[in-house]
Structures are given as C-alpha cells and as structure tokens.
C-alpha cells in the first residue's frame, strides 16, 4: 500500500476488515501516540457497545422482533462505520435491511418473516465472527494483555 | 522547473495587466506543447487540456476539461464571463500563470537549466550518465531517485514528486519541496549542521563535495514539504481524478466534487509554503482568501453539495460559456452583491458588474482558493505522522485554513450513537468551536429552541424523533417565528412536508413561540449525517429542510470544510445582526447601562429593573410574534409592554433613582 511506503503512520497491518483511512482518522485524534488515550477509549467503548448490542440482538431474535433487529443493526452499523470496521458494518447493514423486510441490498422483498429471521440469525453469526476478528486485531494494536 | 514558475509569476502578473498575448508564445500555445514535457509537476497543471492524452501517469491525472470549459474551473458559478480565459487572456489570472514558465522568455537563471526548455526530454530519456541518490522524508526510510550528472536540485524535486507520487505528488508542486542536506561530520560532534538546498545547485557537485566517497543511505537528502493538510475525498466518491472519459464539469463535479477544487493541488496558492520562501512569487496569494470571506463578505462561491445539486441543472449550462471580456469579476460581484446574496441565502453570484481591469488577476484567483486546497487524496504531512505532538503543533500554525479561521460558532451535534457522538465531539474540540449534543430528534429540537446555534449536525436515523422530522420541526418553528433576516424570502425556505409551512407570516402558537428570538439570527444550518450514500436519502434530507449533508463515517476534513463554509456564513449573518442591533440600541438609551447603574445604587431598584426588564422582554417577544393577536399579557406587564423592550423599565428606574 502506498501508505506504508511513505511512512504515513506506524500502523501495523490491520487487515482488510478495517478501513485504514477511517481508522487512522481516529488515531490522529490521539494526543499521545504511546498512550492513544482517545482512540483507545473510542475503540473500547465500541467493544462494550458491540457486546451489548449482540446480546440485544439475540434476545430480539428470540422474540422474533424484526423491527428491533433492524434498529440494532442500524445502530451498530453507525459506530462500526465510524471506526472503519468494514465487515462488521456491512453485516450490520444487512441485519438492518433484513429486519426492515428487505433484501440484503435494501430492496423490498416478499419473504415471510421466518425467512427474514433466519437470514438475520445467519448474519448475526457472521457479524459476531467478524467482530471477534477485529476485536483481536485492535486489542493487539492497543497491546491489550487480553489479546489472543 | 516549478521553481521557475514561482519566479516568473510576478513577471506575468505585471505583464498581464496589459494586453494579453505579449510573450512570443502565449500560454495557449504552450498548452499544446505541454505534452512534450513530462515532468510530473507539469502533468498536473490543470489547464493543459491536451496533456491528459499523453499523460501516462494516472495518479497525476486530474480532470481536464475541454478548452472552452477550462476557465469554468476558475469559478463554477460564473459561466458567462469566463470563456475568454481559454484564449490569450489565460495569463491574466494568477491561477493560470502557472503557465508562465512554459513561455520562453526566461530570466537568465533559467537558461542554464535544461528542463526549462519545453521540449526537454524527460530525465530518464536523457541517457546513460544518470546515477542514483538517496532521499528520504523525515522519519521514513530512504529511497533512491535517478538523476543525471548535470541535474539541479530543482530537477531532483521533480523526480521526488514522481517517486512519492501518492503522498506528495498529488498535493505538492516541485517548488513546494525543499531538500535538506545533512553534513557529514568527521568528528561525532553533537550538533548536526544541515542546510536547505537551493533549487539551482547542482546535485552531483553537492554530493561530491559533502559526501566524498559516495552518499550512504543514512546521508539521504531530507525532503521537506510545507505542513498542510487538505481535505480528502469523501469516501463514496473517491474517483474523480480518474474520470478521463467524461470530462465535463458536471459529471466531475457531482456533489462533493465540483470542477473547481480539483485543480486544488496545482494552484499556486500554497499559504503555508515553507520551502519556496526564497523564491518570490509563490506566496503571492497570501492566505488572505480564507479571511477574504470576512473582509469581503464574499463566501467562496463553490456551492456545497446539497445546494449545488438543486441548482445545478438550471444554472450551469454544460457548455457555452461565452462572450465575456472579463475572466473574473467574481470577487467584485461579491462585493457588490454580497448583501443580496446573503439576504436571499443564496450564495450564487448574480450577474456581475464589470470591475476595473487591473484588479482582475487578483480577484480571479482568490475566491475559489479557500476550498481549492481540498481534495488531495489524503495528503500526508510527513512530519506529522511521526509524532502526534507535531500534529498538534502544526495544527496550531496560523494561516492554516483549518485552525486559523474557523468561525466562532456554536454547533449542535445530534447523534444517538455514543461512539460517533464522542468522535464528533472530539472533532469539534479540535476545531475549537463550541458545541452541544443531543441524542435524539426531540432533544435536538429542545436544545435548538434554547437558541444560539449556528449549525446542526443531524444524524438522520434517530430514536424518538428521527432527524428528518426534527429538521422539519425546526424549520416549521423558524418559519412561524419568522426567524432570520430572510424569513420572507421564498428561496430560503424549503418546502415543508407538513401543512404548517403555508402561512409565512403566521402568528405562532404560544407553545411554538421561541423564548428568545434575539438568539435566532438566521435559520440554522442543518447538515444531515447520512449513513447511506443513496441519492434518494439525500434528496429526502434536503427536502426536509437540511442545507447540506455529510456521509458517514464522517470524514474530519470534510466536516472541517462544512464547518468552515457554513460557519463563516453564519458568523457573517450574526455579525450583521449584531451590528443592526447595536445601531438600534444606540438610538435609544441603553437598557443595560441603566440596569447596571441601578444595581449600583439600590438593590431594590435593581430588582425592580430586572423584573421589569424581564417582563418587557417577554412582552416584546410576544409583541413581535403575535402582533395582531390579542394581547394576553398579564396586567402588570402591560405598562412596560406597550413600550418597546426594557426602555420603559430603565426609564422608570432612572426616574426613580
């Protein structure tokens, strides 16, 4: 990547699930490159938010509550987009669409609700896996002892 | 070579005040010769219309318009007056004086520089005796560039921009680049001496002199570029640089990318240019244009995407900018029309009165520039990246658009996601503007009703009340309260989805009336934050009464631009309002002064004054808001209420005292 060639930022390769430009924008807000206080608080805030949202998604799935699932998908989409967590964002967007009884691209479709719910169930699995991955990368980046 | 441009520019400016094709080769000619010169900096000169055909480096390519269109880039909104630019008068604009070095009459200095000749072969083609030297950016690893035996530092700069095509080449011209040599010290003395190289020095000789026995990697010449951050592309429309097959401004300029800013990196305007300080000329446009907004009252005329979309089709013919004698007039127009522009809340310039000829070159360049420096694709300030401290420092550098000139505005951030909210808050902190937050649409309306906001960043999908509804509600309240200097101007009021907007001068219901109309100088600017890049969503946002939009994830540079643009406008309006208020209050005894006097004399009287003034104020609001309505003021208020504001109150107090 051109970025590394000119030494733009000392970022490790964050993998393709994180959009470097977007994430760097947050890193640039850090006053101290060692501490990275601000970005870390944002990222860890996101971890908490994601965990909570996943739980809420699970319970909404149990209740077959499509509207809530859509809202939750939208909610997490917003913050994951802000962090540049592309894959998570994409999955969340799908959940948002499915919950709104649309196909994954946001076009209205005529599945029955059970189909939507099963689509969401699958997507939630995907998004959790995607999330695990970025969480690991990010924790490594912040030298979190929990990083595995 | 770029250095030469800098030197020549003053010459050109002077000559340009006379009749146009003065030099043997008018710039227009040089346009057609341009392709023979493949130096990167020249590739990027935007007005070389034919250049793109030969341009082999897509990364340098910017949209270049057909010749008759090129002038339009000077200003997107002045279609008529610009056509002549494409002809001999091209050189009249300082912007286009980039062309200057191509025309042959060079001062003696340039004669010794082979690359100054337009037909000069590219360095690579020059043959066998080339060698490699090490260069590096501060804190980065070194890299080699190929030079020829007789190459000057100036040539090396060209090569460097080719080498760093992405990080430097897109946003800097060769004259921006400076090279430092770090002296080799036999004794390991502590202080390392170094020197900035002049463009005219011979590289080979320098290296032989300072690094006998050859240059090692550690001795790489250090590349410095001015510290400057320019907004980058909004993510969803990142490709305008490559739209070769469709060069019409309209397409290139869709939404965020009107034609003009695209020339940004290549404009001579480089306010924080550190390196060329020796070369007179580049600094010919001082950073004044950012301030220009304040001094001239002219808002840079590039419409923001939202507004632009709506207006575009009617007002900007694709082709046929014709028949004008003056290429510019923009700023002049601004001066003359400024008030009208503001009043109609329509930043589009009206037909422009002619302005004195000699003012032309200057004026032409200035208005677009503040925004021109924008969409370099992620330019990387080299030093900054290494140390965040440096970032802080550099962002404190005055003259930088972002930091120096952010207007003193108050922003309301409406965002339900705490993560996004915190980031936006951090952005605001960085921009040093005041802000408040709201987590849902209802909150937002409540906060807005407190008054004093200039700009609202409105997330669209919000709980309780979504952003569109909140926007509609704010617009409705603005309308029923007759907020703003242009409250009656149809052009400024968006169409309302609800039926309420019909009666413009309607008296507001009590629950709709705003508590302190003095805090509502003008309709607030609402910038929608849309998660999707769907056009339909944007139209919806605009229809609801948003002025503009940003795509999420919000990009800091774009946000900065929006805050700048809208903030400047709002600050101006506010100033206007302030002045009016001041004039008004000067004609009458100042209420406040009286109040202070009283408080000094007798607490009781002061109390009374306060109460009465308060009553008067309320009353005034009611008066203005519900002029024809039944006066529902309570009996004790009526006395003061019939007089204007607190004047009667202070009058009473004075009498009593």
Short mmCIF file of C-alpha atoms in Angstrom, two decimals, chain A residues 2-3 5-10 21-22 24-33 36 38 41-42 45-46 49 74-83 93 96, chain B residues 137 140-141 163-164 166-167 229 232 378 380 384-389 391-392 416-420 422-423 426-427 430 459 461 531-532 552-557:
data_model
loop_
_atom_site.label_atom_id
_atom_site.label_comp_id
_atom_site.label_asym_id
_atom_site.label_seq_id
_atom_site.Cartn_x
_atom_site.Cartn_y
_atom_site.Cartn_z
CA UNK A 2 1.15 3.46 -0.75
CA UNK A 3 0.65 4.44 2.83
CA UNK A 5 5.83 3.37 1.58
CA UNK A 6 5.90 6.93 2.66
CA UNK A 7 5.71 6.03 6.29
CA UNK A 8 2.45 7.77 6.78
CA UNK A 9 1.67 6.12 10.01
CA UNK A 10 3.23 3.41 12.05
CA UNK A 21 -8.08 5.58 6.35
CA UNK A 22 -11.10 5.80 8.54
CA UNK A 24 -6.35 6.47 11.10
CA UNK A 25 -8.57 9.47 11.28
CA UNK A 26 -9.41 8.44 14.81
CA UNK A 27 -5.83 7.66 15.64
CA UNK A 28 -4.94 11.13 14.51
CA UNK A 29 -7.04 12.49 17.30
CA UNK A 30 -4.73 10.95 19.83
CA UNK A 31 -2.56 13.40 21.63
CA UNK A 32 -0.03 10.81 22.57
CA UNK A 33 0.98 8.08 20.24
CA UNK A 36 -3.51 6.59 22.48
CA UNK A 38 -8.66 8.92 22.95
CA UNK A 41 -11.46 4.90 24.68
CA UNK A 42 -13.42 5.04 21.47
CA UNK A 45 -16.31 1.91 24.04
CA UNK A 46 -17.22 0.25 20.83
CA UNK A 49 -21.39 -1.33 22.71
CA UNK A 74 -28.51 0.27 12.15
CA UNK A 75 -27.16 1.30 15.49
CA UNK A 76 -24.09 -0.86 15.35
CA UNK A 77 -23.63 -0.03 11.73
CA UNK A 78 -23.13 3.58 12.65
CA UNK A 79 -20.35 3.08 15.12
CA UNK A 80 -18.61 0.31 13.22
CA UNK A 81 -18.59 2.53 10.16
CA UNK A 82 -17.09 5.31 12.19
CA UNK A 83 -14.26 3.04 13.22
CA UNK A 93 -26.35 -3.17 7.38
CA UNK A 96 -30.83 -3.66 9.32
CA UNK B 137 11.21 12.04 4.13
CA UNK B 140 10.87 7.48 6.84
CA UNK B 141 13.15 5.12 5.15
CA UNK B 163 8.68 8.85 -6.68
CA UNK B 164 6.30 9.94 -3.99
CA UNK B 166 0.84 9.37 -3.94
CA UNK B 167 1.86 11.10 -0.81
CA UNK B 229 -3.47 19.19 5.48
CA UNK B 232 -9.52 14.42 1.19
CA UNK B 378 -5.13 12.01 1.66
CA UNK B 380 0.28 13.11 4.29
CA UNK B 384 3.13 14.93 11.50
CA UNK B 385 2.85 11.29 11.11
CA UNK B 386 5.74 10.53 13.26
CA UNK B 387 4.78 12.44 16.24
CA UNK B 388 1.39 13.45 17.33
CA UNK B 389 2.87 16.31 19.16
CA UNK B 391 0.41 17.31 14.67
CA UNK B 392 -0.74 19.45 17.47
CA UNK B 416 -27.66 8.71 19.01
CA UNK B 417 -24.64 6.50 18.90
CA UNK B 418 -22.32 7.40 21.72
CA UNK B 419 -19.24 6.30 19.82
CA UNK B 420 -19.99 8.54 16.91
CA UNK B 422 -17.75 11.20 21.05
CA UNK B 423 -15.77 11.31 17.88
CA UNK B 426 -13.52 15.38 19.57
CA UNK B 427 -13.63 16.87 16.12
CA UNK B 430 -10.17 20.17 17.64
CA UNK B 459 -28.00 12.25 12.24
CA UNK B 461 -31.97 7.84 11.85
CA UNK B 531 -25.25 6.67 6.68
CA UNK B 532 -26.14 5.72 3.19
CA UNK B 552 -20.96 8.68 7.46
CA UNK B 553 -18.43 7.77 8.58
CA UNK B 554 -17.85 11.43 8.83
CA UNK B 555 -14.55 12.48 7.48
CA UNK B 556 -12.81 15.06 9.54
CA UNK B 557 -11.57 17.05 6.62
#
